[in-house]
mmCIF file of C-alpha atoms and ligand atoms in Angstrom:
data_model
loop_
_atom_site.group_PDB
_atom_site.id
_atom_site.type_symbol
_atom_site.label_atom_id
_atom_site.label_comp_id
_atom_site.label_asym_id
_atom_site.label_seq_id
_atom_site.Cartn_x
_atom_site.Cartn_y
_atom_site.Cartn_z
ATOM 1 C CA MET A 145 84.971 73.707 88.461
ATOM 2 C CA PRO A 146 84.716 71.817 85.185
ATOM 3 C CA ALA A 147 83.843 74.199 82.335
ATOM 4 C CA ASP A 148 81.252 71.925 81.040
ATOM 5 C CA ALA A 149 78.987 71.870 84.274
ATOM 6 C CA ARG A 150 76.768 68.880 84.114
ATOM 7 C CA GLY A 151 73.759 70.325 85.935
ATOM 8 C CA GLY A 152 71.305 67.382 85.432
ATOM 9 C CA GLU A 153 67.810 68.722 84.778
ATOM 10 C CA SER A 154 65.738 67.253 87.527
ATOM 11 C CA SER A 155 68.233 67.983 90.382
ATOM 12 C CA ALA A 156 68.648 71.676 89.597
ATOM 13 C CA THR A 157 67.707 73.953 92.331
ATOM 14 C CA SER A 158 68.868 77.389 93.365
ATOM 15 C CA ASN A 159 71.091 75.656 96.119
ATOM 16 C CA ASP A 160 72.954 73.760 93.399
ATOM 17 C CA PRO A 161 76.661 74.811 93.536
ATOM 18 C CA LEU A 162 76.752 74.790 89.786
ATOM 19 C CA ILE A 163 73.922 77.339 89.748
ATOM 20 C CA ALA A 164 75.583 79.383 92.428
ATOM 21 C CA GLU A 165 78.773 79.406 90.531
ATOM 22 C CA ALA A 166 76.827 80.544 87.434
ATOM 23 C CA VAL A 167 75.090 83.442 89.260
ATOM 24 C CA ALA A 168 78.438 84.678 90.801
ATOM 25 C CA ARG A 169 79.928 84.882 87.266
ATOM 26 C CA LEU A 170 76.772 86.595 85.830
ATOM 27 C CA ALA A 171 76.935 89.114 88.945
ATOM 28 C CA ALA A 172 80.521 89.641 88.030
ATOM 29 C CA GLY A 173 79.541 90.660 84.475
ATOM 30 C CA GLU A 174 80.704 87.340 82.957
ATOM 31 C CA LEU A 175 78.875 85.092 80.378
ATOM 32 C CA VAL A 176 77.327 81.837 81.086
ATOM 33 C CA ALA A 177 75.687 79.450 78.671
ATOM 34 C CA PHE A 178 72.516 77.675 79.683
ATOM 35 C CA PRO A 179 69.990 75.293 78.355
ATOM 36 C CA THR A 180 66.375 76.434 77.273
ATOM 37 C CA GLU A 181 63.726 74.287 75.806
ATOM 38 C CA THR A 182 64.415 75.837 72.473
ATOM 39 C CA VAL A 183 68.011 76.232 71.975
ATOM 40 C CA TYR A 184 70.900 76.979 74.367
ATOM 41 C CA GLY A 185 71.527 80.651 75.200
ATOM 42 C CA LEU A 186 74.643 82.721 75.864
ATOM 43 C CA GLY A 187 73.616 84.685 78.942
ATOM 44 C CA ALA A 188 74.643 87.868 80.598
ATOM 45 C CA ASP A 189 72.958 90.276 83.208
ATOM 46 C CA ALA A 190 70.627 92.337 80.899
ATOM 47 C CA ASP A 191 70.977 95.315 83.246
ATOM 48 C CA ASN A 192 74.834 95.295 82.855
ATOM 49 C CA PRO A 193 75.696 96.923 79.418
ATOM 50 C CA ALA A 194 79.248 95.919 79.513
ATOM 51 C CA ALA A 195 78.196 92.326 80.325
ATOM 52 C CA VAL A 196 75.844 92.448 77.249
ATOM 53 C CA ALA A 197 78.468 93.849 75.003
ATOM 54 C CA ARG A 198 80.547 90.755 75.847
ATOM 55 C CA ILE A 199 77.753 88.658 74.252
ATOM 56 C CA PHE A 200 77.975 90.682 70.967
ATOM 57 C CA ALA A 201 81.785 90.488 70.948
ATOM 58 C CA ARG A 202 81.872 86.673 71.597
ATOM 59 C CA LYS A 203 79.173 85.903 69.012
ATOM 60 C CA GLY A 204 80.575 88.379 66.336
ATOM 61 C CA ARG A 205 77.149 89.784 66.186
ATOM 62 C CA PRO A 206 76.357 93.320 64.849
ATOM 63 C CA LEU A 207 75.844 95.780 67.837
ATOM 64 C CA ASP A 208 72.538 97.003 66.741
ATOM 65 C CA HIS A 209 70.690 93.564 66.888
ATOM 66 C CA PRO A 210 68.391 93.305 69.916
ATOM 67 C CA VAL A 211 68.544 90.348 72.174
ATOM 68 C CA ILE A 212 65.713 88.795 74.146
ATOM 69 C CA VAL A 213 65.611 89.187 77.915
ATOM 70 C CA HIS A 214 64.890 85.880 79.847
ATOM 71 C CA VAL A 215 62.925 86.052 83.081
ATOM 72 C CA ALA A 216 61.930 83.734 85.686
ATOM 73 C CA GLY A 217 58.226 84.598 85.597
ATOM 74 C CA ALA A 218 55.574 87.017 84.554
ATOM 75 C CA ASP A 219 56.165 89.073 87.678
ATOM 76 C CA ALA A 220 59.586 90.370 86.148
ATOM 77 C CA LEU A 221 57.708 91.829 83.245
ATOM 78 C CA SER A 222 57.189 95.082 84.747
ATOM 79 C CA HIS A 223 60.855 95.528 85.162
ATOM 80 C CA TRP A 224 61.394 95.381 81.391
ATOM 81 C CA ALA A 225 57.990 96.646 79.951
ATOM 82 C CA LEU A 226 56.520 100.000 80.092
ATOM 83 C CA GLU A 227 53.034 98.644 79.845
ATOM 84 C CA ILE A 228 51.644 95.120 79.631
ATOM 85 C CA PRO A 229 48.774 95.098 77.224
ATOM 86 C CA PRO A 230 45.877 92.624 77.582
ATOM 87 C CA ALA A 231 47.125 90.592 74.753
ATOM 88 C CA ALA A 232 50.316 89.872 76.638
ATOM 89 C CA HIS A 233 48.397 88.829 79.645
ATOM 90 C CA LEU A 234 46.533 86.287 77.680
ATOM 91 C CA LEU A 235 49.729 84.902 75.907
ATOM 92 C CA VAL A 236 51.637 84.658 79.227
ATOM 93 C CA GLN A 237 48.791 82.815 80.778
ATOM 94 C CA ALA A 238 48.576 80.359 78.013
ATOM 95 C CA PHE A 239 52.281 79.915 76.932
ATOM 96 C CA TRP A 240 54.594 80.880 79.696
ATOM 97 C CA PRO A 241 56.952 79.351 80.789
ATOM 98 C CA GLY A 242 57.550 78.324 76.997
ATOM 99 C CA PRO A 243 58.771 78.937 73.738
ATOM 100 C CA LEU A 244 57.155 82.347 73.115
ATOM 101 C CA THR A 245 58.833 85.704 73.117
ATOM 102 C CA LEU A 246 56.822 88.853 73.613
ATOM 103 C CA ILE A 247 57.934 92.249 71.978
ATOM 104 C CA LEU A 248 56.790 95.022 74.227
ATOM 105 C CA ARG A 249 57.570 98.666 74.614
ATOM 106 C CA ARG A 250 60.355 98.936 76.919
ATOM 107 C CA ALA A 251 60.396 100.456 80.344
ATOM 108 C CA PRO A 252 62.707 103.525 81.053
ATOM 109 C CA GLY A 253 66.084 102.407 82.075
ATOM 110 C CA VAL A 254 66.361 99.343 79.954
ATOM 111 C CA SER A 255 69.671 99.407 78.270
ATOM 112 C CA ASP A 256 70.146 100.168 74.628
ATOM 113 C CA SER A 257 72.584 97.300 74.449
ATOM 114 C CA VAL A 258 69.586 94.840 75.062
ATOM 115 C CA THR A 259 67.179 96.738 72.736
ATOM 116 C CA GLY A 260 69.535 97.623 69.968
ATOM 117 C CA GLY A 261 68.464 101.143 70.532
ATOM 118 C CA GLN A 262 64.828 100.483 69.743
ATOM 119 C CA ASP A 263 61.909 101.465 72.035
ATOM 120 C CA THR A 264 60.958 97.826 72.373
ATOM 121 C CA VAL A 265 62.159 94.909 74.354
ATOM 122 C CA GLY A 266 61.905 91.234 73.684
ATOM 123 C CA VAL A 267 61.006 89.033 76.866
ATOM 124 C CA ARG A 268 60.732 85.461 77.264
ATOM 125 C CA CYS A 269 60.276 82.897 80.252
ATOM 126 C CA PRO A 270 61.848 79.605 79.352
ATOM 127 C CA ALA A 271 60.354 76.470 80.600
ATOM 128 C CA HIS A 272 63.545 74.348 80.958
ATOM 129 C CA PRO A 273 64.052 73.458 84.649
ATOM 130 C CA LEU A 274 67.675 74.335 84.740
ATOM 131 C CA ALA A 275 66.902 77.605 83.065
ATOM 132 C CA GLN A 276 64.182 78.141 85.609
ATOM 133 C CA ALA A 277 66.438 77.361 88.500
ATOM 134 C CA LEU A 278 69.118 79.722 87.199
ATOM 135 C CA LEU A 279 66.626 82.583 86.659
ATOM 136 C CA ARG A 280 65.229 82.312 90.005
ATOM 137 C CA ALA A 281 68.575 82.051 91.665
ATOM 138 C CA CYS A 282 69.484 85.271 89.719
ATOM 139 C CA GLU A 283 66.250 86.977 90.902
ATOM 140 C CA GLN A 284 67.432 86.248 94.395
ATOM 141 C CA ALA A 285 70.703 87.726 93.714
ATOM 142 C CA GLY A 286 69.097 90.900 92.355
ATOM 143 C CA ILE A 287 69.467 90.208 88.622
ATOM 144 C CA HIS A 288 66.158 90.732 87.047
ATOM 145 C CA GLY A 289 66.778 88.923 83.731
ATOM 146 C CA LEU A 290 69.454 87.340 81.352
ATOM 147 C CA ALA A 291 70.086 88.829 77.983
ATOM 148 C CA ALA A 292 70.650 85.629 75.868
ATOM 149 C CA PRO A 293 70.740 85.007 72.148
ATOM 150 C CA SER A 294 71.317 81.587 70.976
ATOM 151 C CA ALA A 295 74.718 80.380 72.048
ATOM 152 C CA ASN A 296 76.309 80.177 68.525
ATOM 153 C CA ARG A 297 78.526 82.464 66.383
ATOM 154 C CA PHE A 298 76.538 84.936 64.292
ATOM 155 C CA GLY A 299 74.651 83.265 61.460
ATOM 156 C CA HIS A 300 75.733 79.741 62.335
ATOM 157 C CA VAL A 301 73.169 77.055 63.379
ATOM 158 C CA SER A 302 71.711 77.364 66.800
ATOM 159 C CA PRO A 303 73.017 74.866 69.420
ATOM 160 C CA THR A 304 70.827 72.309 70.879
ATOM 161 C CA THR A 305 73.238 70.482 73.128
ATOM 162 C CA ALA A 306 76.115 71.662 75.619
ATOM 163 C CA LEU A 307 78.475 69.993 73.111
ATOM 164 C CA HIS A 308 77.334 72.270 70.307
ATOM 165 C CA VAL A 309 77.977 75.301 72.513
ATOM 166 C CA ARG A 310 81.345 73.884 73.346
ATOM 167 C CA ALA A 311 82.091 73.648 69.785
ATOM 168 C CA GLU A 312 81.214 77.258 69.017
ATOM 169 C CA PHE A 313 83.028 78.817 71.836
ATOM 170 C CA GLY A 314 85.829 76.682 73.167
ATOM 171 C CA ASP A 315 86.813 75.635 76.668
ATOM 172 C CA ASP A 316 86.819 78.808 78.910
ATOM 173 C CA LEU A 317 82.962 79.428 78.936
ATOM 174 C CA LEU A 318 80.829 77.890 81.795
ATOM 175 C CA ILE A 319 78.096 75.889 80.031
ATOM 176 C CA LEU A 320 75.147 74.534 82.106
ATOM 177 C CA ASP A 321 74.415 71.185 80.568
ATOM 178 C CA GLY A 322 70.615 70.480 80.520
ATOM 179 C CA GLY A 323 70.758 67.671 77.992
ATOM 180 C CA PRO A 324 69.311 67.993 74.421
ATOM 181 C CA ALA A 325 66.877 70.821 73.919
ATOM 182 C CA GLU A 326 63.205 69.518 73.937
ATOM 183 C CA VAL A 327 61.816 71.989 71.166
ATOM 184 C CA GLY A 328 64.914 72.329 69.168
ATOM 185 C CA ILE A 329 64.328 75.543 67.171
ATOM 186 C CA GLU A 330 64.012 79.259 68.366
ATOM 187 C CA SER A 331 60.998 80.535 70.126
ATOM 188 C CA THR A 332 58.005 82.173 68.203
ATOM 189 C CA ILE A 333 58.390 85.912 68.495
ATOM 190 C CA ILE A 334 55.191 88.039 68.406
ATOM 191 C CA ASP A 335 55.351 91.836 68.357
ATOM 192 C CA LEU A 336 52.610 93.382 70.719
ATOM 193 C CA SER A 337 54.228 96.849 70.675
ATOM 194 C CA GLY A 338 52.134 98.283 67.835
ATOM 195 C CA PRO A 339 48.503 98.605 66.955
ATOM 196 C CA GLU A 340 48.084 94.825 65.889
ATOM 197 C CA PRO A 341 49.957 91.681 67.160
ATOM 198 C CA ARG A 342 52.384 90.568 64.356
ATOM 199 C CA ILE A 343 54.607 87.449 64.297
ATOM 200 C CA LEU A 344 58.174 88.380 63.690
ATOM 201 C CA ARG A 345 59.668 84.889 63.724
ATOM 202 C CA PRO A 346 57.538 81.737 63.412
ATOM 203 C CA GLY A 347 58.265 79.049 66.021
ATOM 204 C CA MET A 348 56.645 75.619 67.257
ATOM 205 C CA ILE A 349 53.924 77.765 68.797
ATOM 206 C CA THR A 350 52.034 78.298 65.593
ATOM 207 C CA GLU A 351 49.976 81.309 64.442
ATOM 208 C CA SER A 352 46.800 79.386 64.913
ATOM 209 C CA GLN A 353 47.625 78.705 68.462
ATOM 210 C CA LEU A 354 48.156 82.321 69.006
ATOM 211 C CA VAL A 355 44.959 83.374 67.121
ATOM 212 C CA ALA A 356 42.906 80.819 69.218
ATOM 213 C CA VAL A 357 44.084 82.385 72.427
ATOM 214 C CA LEU A 358 44.030 86.020 71.255
ATOM 215 C CA GLY A 359 40.679 85.674 69.471
ATOM 216 C CA ARG A 360 41.678 87.694 66.510
ATOM 217 C CA ALA A 361 43.615 87.451 63.365
ATOM 218 C CA LEU A 362 47.327 88.535 63.280
ATOM 219 C CA CYS A 363 48.785 91.307 61.195
ATOM 220 C CA ASN A 364 50.509 89.694 58.321
ATOM 221 C CA HIS A 365 52.381 92.473 56.425
ATOM 222 C CA SER A 366 55.692 93.882 57.676
ATOM 223 C CA ALA A 367 55.357 97.326 59.061
ATOM 224 C CA PRO A 368 57.410 100.000 57.315
ATOM 225 C CA SER A 369 59.673 100.568 60.365
ATOM 226 C CA GLN A 370 60.021 96.689 61.172
ATOM 227 C CA PRO A 371 62.351 96.100 64.033
ATOM 228 C CA ARG A 372 65.548 94.511 63.233
ATOM 229 C CA VAL A 373 65.363 90.602 63.898
ATOM 230 C CA SER A 374 68.609 89.052 63.141
ATOM 231 C CA GLY A 375 66.863 85.706 62.843
ATOM 232 C CA SER A 376 64.681 87.295 60.013
ATOM 233 C CA LEU A 377 67.634 87.830 57.811
ATOM 234 C CA ALA A 378 67.416 85.684 54.794
ATOM 235 C CA ALA A 379 70.811 84.136 55.355
ATOM 236 C CA HIS A 380 70.564 82.649 58.845
ATOM 237 C CA TYR A 381 70.759 79.397 60.720
ATOM 238 C CA ALA A 382 73.098 78.220 58.112
ATOM 239 C CA PRO A 383 75.522 75.275 57.763
ATOM 240 C CA ARG A 384 78.734 75.712 55.974
ATOM 241 C CA THR A 385 78.122 73.086 53.359
ATOM 242 C CA PRO A 386 75.899 74.153 50.531
ATOM 243 C CA LEU A 387 72.459 73.177 51.229
ATOM 244 C CA GLU A 388 69.684 72.361 48.658
ATOM 245 C CA ILE A 389 66.056 71.977 49.233
ATOM 246 C CA VAL A 390 64.654 69.319 46.709
ATOM 247 C CA PRO A 391 60.943 68.336 46.326
ATOM 248 C CA PRO A 392 60.505 64.655 47.246
ATOM 249 C CA ALA A 393 59.673 63.404 43.839
ATOM 250 C CA GLY A 394 62.895 64.877 42.436
ATOM 251 C CA LEU A 395 65.167 63.802 44.972
ATOM 252 C CA THR A 396 66.258 60.317 43.517
ATOM 253 C CA ALA A 397 67.065 62.135 40.157
ATOM 254 C CA ARG A 398 68.966 64.952 41.784
ATOM 255 C CA LEU A 399 70.993 62.517 43.926
ATOM 256 C CA THR A 400 71.841 60.055 40.984
ATOM 257 C CA ASP A 401 73.010 63.100 39.037
ATOM 258 C CA LEU A 402 75.417 64.444 41.836
ATOM 259 C CA LEU A 403 76.663 60.927 42.493
ATOM 260 C CA ALA A 404 77.220 60.375 38.915
ATOM 261 C CA ARG A 405 79.495 63.521 38.865
ATOM 262 C CA LYS A 406 81.396 62.106 41.831
ATOM 263 C CA LYS A 407 79.772 64.544 44.311
ATOM 264 C CA ARG A 408 79.885 63.554 47.900
ATOM 265 C CA VAL A 409 76.319 64.039 49.221
ATOM 266 C CA VAL A 410 74.390 64.192 52.494
ATOM 267 C CA VAL A 411 70.693 63.644 52.365
ATOM 268 C CA LEU A 412 68.134 64.559 55.032
ATOM 269 C CA SER A 413 64.967 62.777 54.219
ATOM 270 C CA ARG A 414 62.072 61.671 56.071
ATOM 271 C CA ALA A 415 62.142 58.331 53.951
ATOM 272 C CA SER A 416 64.550 55.417 54.596
ATOM 273 C CA ALA A 417 67.963 55.244 52.706
ATOM 274 C CA PRO A 418 67.775 53.491 49.247
ATOM 275 C CA GLU A 419 69.736 50.029 49.105
ATOM 276 C CA PRO A 420 72.523 49.440 48.153
ATOM 277 C CA GLN A 421 73.948 52.681 49.534
ATOM 278 C CA ASP A 422 76.695 54.428 47.564
ATOM 279 C CA ALA A 423 79.906 54.972 49.556
ATOM 280 C CA GLU A 424 79.760 58.773 48.604
ATOM 281 C CA LEU A 425 76.104 59.008 50.188
ATOM 282 C CA LEU A 426 75.407 59.823 53.812
ATOM 283 C CA TRP A 427 71.792 59.434 54.285
ATOM 284 C CA LEU A 428 70.334 60.940 57.457
ATOM 285 C CA ARG A 429 66.676 59.744 58.212
ATOM 286 C CA MET A 430 64.591 62.649 59.462
ATOM 287 C CA PRO A 431 61.539 62.060 61.791
ATOM 288 C CA SER A 432 57.947 62.310 60.143
ATOM 289 C CA LEU A 433 56.171 64.569 62.717
ATOM 290 C CA PRO A 434 57.234 68.166 62.876
ATOM 291 C CA GLU A 435 57.838 68.355 66.750
ATOM 292 C CA ASP A 436 60.383 65.462 66.337
ATOM 293 C CA TYR A 437 61.772 66.984 63.053
ATOM 294 C CA ALA A 438 62.379 70.207 65.020
ATOM 295 C CA ARG A 439 64.085 68.471 67.903
ATOM 296 C CA ALA A 440 66.521 66.729 65.556
ATOM 297 C CA LEU A 441 67.043 69.388 62.752
ATOM 298 C CA TYR A 442 70.052 71.486 64.072
ATOM 299 C CA ALA A 443 71.834 68.591 65.278
ATOM 300 C CA ARG A 444 71.477 66.918 61.916
ATOM 301 C CA LEU A 445 72.599 69.944 60.095
ATOM 302 C CA ARG A 446 75.976 69.975 62.337
ATOM 303 C CA GLU A 447 76.284 66.309 61.577
ATOM 304 C CA ALA A 448 75.983 67.122 57.788
ATOM 305 C CA ASP A 449 78.504 69.643 58.161
ATOM 306 C CA ALA A 450 81.011 67.699 60.107
ATOM 307 C CA ALA A 451 80.802 64.899 57.354
ATOM 308 C CA GLU A 452 82.629 67.531 55.020
ATOM 309 C CA ARG A 453 80.695 66.483 51.986
ATOM 310 C CA ASP A 454 80.148 68.569 48.871
ATOM 311 C CA CYS A 455 76.508 69.305 49.550
ATOM 312 C CA VAL A 456 73.551 68.602 51.536
ATOM 313 C CA LEU A 457 70.246 67.769 49.986
ATOM 314 C CA VAL A 458 67.093 68.290 52.057
ATOM 315 C CA GLU A 459 63.780 66.749 51.075
ATOM 316 C CA ALA A 460 61.346 69.570 51.050
ATOM 317 C CA LEU A 461 58.887 69.808 53.951
ATOM 318 C CA PRO A 462 55.110 69.234 53.857
ATOM 319 C CA THR A 463 53.235 72.454 53.524
ATOM 320 C CA ALA A 464 50.768 71.167 56.179
ATOM 321 C CA SER A 465 50.189 73.090 59.380
ATOM 322 C CA GLY A 466 52.744 72.490 62.039
ATOM 323 C CA TRP A 467 55.574 72.784 59.534
ATOM 324 C CA GLU A 468 55.727 76.632 59.035
ATOM 325 C CA ALA A 469 58.598 77.290 61.368
ATOM 326 C CA LEU A 470 60.571 74.468 59.947
ATOM 327 C CA GLN A 471 60.001 75.764 56.341
ATOM 328 C CA ASP A 472 61.245 79.099 57.629
ATOM 329 C CA ARG A 473 64.521 77.721 59.077
ATOM 330 C CA LEU A 474 65.264 75.394 56.329
ATOM 331 C CA GLY A 475 64.731 78.231 53.627
ATOM 332 C CA ARG A 476 67.083 80.563 55.538
ATOM 333 C CA ALA A 477 69.785 77.664 55.879
ATOM 334 C CA ALA A 478 69.697 77.076 52.113
ATOM 335 C CA VAL A 479 70.180 80.887 51.489
ATOM 336 C CA GLY A 480 72.952 81.114 53.999
ATOM 337 C CA SER A 481 74.696 77.808 53.449
ATOM 338 C CA GLY A 482 78.222 77.264 51.777
ATOM 339 C CA ARG A 483 79.566 80.571 53.120
ATOM 340 C CA THR A 484 82.460 80.786 55.569
ATOM 341 C CA GLY A 485 83.530 83.270 58.100
ATOM 342 C CA ASP A 486 80.258 84.539 59.765
HETATM 343 O O1 TXA B 59 64.447 80.554 71.512
HETATM 344 C C1 TXA B 59 64.903 81.668 71.554
HETATM 345 O O2 TXA B 59 64.274 82.600 71.395
HETATM 346 C C2 TXA B 59 66.490 81.603 71.914
HETATM 347 C C3 TXA B 59 66.661 81.088 73.271
HETATM 348 C C4 TXA B 59 68.128 81.083 73.854
HETATM 349 O O3 TXA B 59 65.809 81.859 74.252
HETATM 350 N N1 TXA B 59 67.008 82.675 71.654
HETATM 351 C C5 TXA B 59 67.161 83.320 70.371
HETATM 352 O O4 TXA B 59 67.801 84.521 70.475
HETATM 353 O O5 TXA B 59 67.052 82.867 69.382
HETATM 354 P P1 TXA B 59 68.653 85.258 69.131
HETATM 355 O O6 TXA B 59 69.263 86.462 69.663
HETATM 356 O O7 TXA B 59 69.478 84.283 68.478
HETATM 357 O O8 TXA B 59 67.333 85.686 68.500
HETATM 358 C C6 TXA B 59 66.490 86.660 69.099
HETATM 359 C C7 TXA B 59 65.667 87.284 68.160
HETATM 360 C C8 TXA B 59 66.427 88.204 67.231
HETATM 361 O O9 TXA B 59 66.243 87.830 65.712
HETATM 362 C C9 TXA B 59 66.409 89.429 67.555
HETATM 363 O O10 TXA B 59 66.525 90.488 66.636
HETATM 364 C C10 TXA B 59 64.926 89.451 68.191
HETATM 365 O O11 TXA B 59 64.834 88.337 68.882
HETATM 366 N N2 TXA B 59 64.474 90.505 69.064
HETATM 367 C C11 TXA B 59 65.085 90.687 70.307
HETATM 368 N N3 TXA B 59 64.480 91.999 70.940
HETATM 369 C C12 TXA B 59 63.892 92.322 69.881
HETATM 370 C C13 TXA B 59 63.054 93.722 69.683
HETATM 371 N N4 TXA B 59 62.880 94.410 70.715
HETATM 372 N N5 TXA B 59 62.442 93.804 68.499
HETATM 373 C C14 TXA B 59 62.443 93.013 67.570
HETATM 374 N N6 TXA B 59 63.131 91.844 67.524
HETATM 375 C C15 TXA B 59 63.787 91.401 68.644
HETATM 376 MG MG1 MG B 60 70.146 83.107 67.053
#
C-alpha cells in the first residue's frame, strides 16, 4: 500500500481497496488524511478518544480546541447533536453536502476530546466524492463520524492538495488523494446552539446566503462565553515569510522601495507582472473572481514560502461581497506570518 493513495475522485466507492484500507486503519484508531472540497482533513474515529488524541499530538494543537465531526449525511446528526433546531434543518437542506459546519448542542456520550469539553459539537457533511465514499464506508463499519481538523501543523496554512499534507506530516500517514480542493478555504461555521444564529468563521457560503435561507438576520456580536475556535485566533493560517497587505494603489511604491533596499520579494496580485521583471521579484498572478482566488490562495502562500524570500506583499482584496472570507484569512495570515515553530 503506497502511503500516498491515489484514490481518483470519480472511481471512489466503498468497495475501493483504498477506502477499505482507510476504514481498517480508522477502526484500529489510526489517523487517515482525506480530501474535502474545502481543505484536506486529518481524520480519526470521532467516538474513539484515544484516536482523536492522536490528531492533537500529530498537529501540535492545544487539547482544548474542539474539532469538527464529518458525517456522511444528515441522518447521522442525531448521533452527535442533542436536538436539531429548525434552522439546522433549513441549512442542511440548502447547503449539505457542502462547506458549512453547524455548531449544535452535543448529544450525551459525545467525547470531550471532540468538543474540547464544551457542551456543543461542530458537524459537517463534506461534498467531495472521495470524502463521501470514505464516510459511507465508515458508517457501514459502525463509525458514525470522523473528527477532522485541517491536515496541517497547528497555525500553518491549510492543505489543498495531498502533496501539501505530505509536506506537513511526512511519509507514514495514509493520505487519500482527491486532487486539488475545489473551494480552497475552510468551511463557514455557524453556531446554532444559542438563542440566535451566529457566524463563528466566515467561508465561501456567505452571510447573505445564510440569511436568505434562514429568513432572518444573524447575530453579529460575540457572545461573552464565545466557544474556542482555533481558526478565530488572530494569528492563524500563516506562512513563515512575513506577509504584508498593501492597497493596490500603493503596491508599486512599496515594491520599488523594498527592491531598492535589496529585499527579495514575492507579490500576490490580481494584476499582471510589471515589465521588465526584477530578478529579486517573484510575481504570482492571482485570479480576479473570489471563488477562483479562494481555490488558489493556500497553494500560492505555500509557493511564496518555498521561494524563501524576505517578504510577501499581497495586494489588498476588494471589499465587495463574496470576498469576506478571503479578507478574513489574509488578515490572519498577515498577523501570524514570519514566525517559526507553531
Ligand atoms: O473546511 C473545514 O472546516 C475543514 C475541513 C477539513 O472540513 N476543517 C477545519 O477544521 O477547518 P479545523 O479544526 O482546522 O477548524 C475547525 C474549527 C476550529 O476553529 C474549531 O475551533 C471549530 O471549528 N469548532 C469545532 N467544534 C466547535 C465547537 N463545538 N464550538 C465552536 N467551534 C468549534
Ligand atoms: Mg485548521
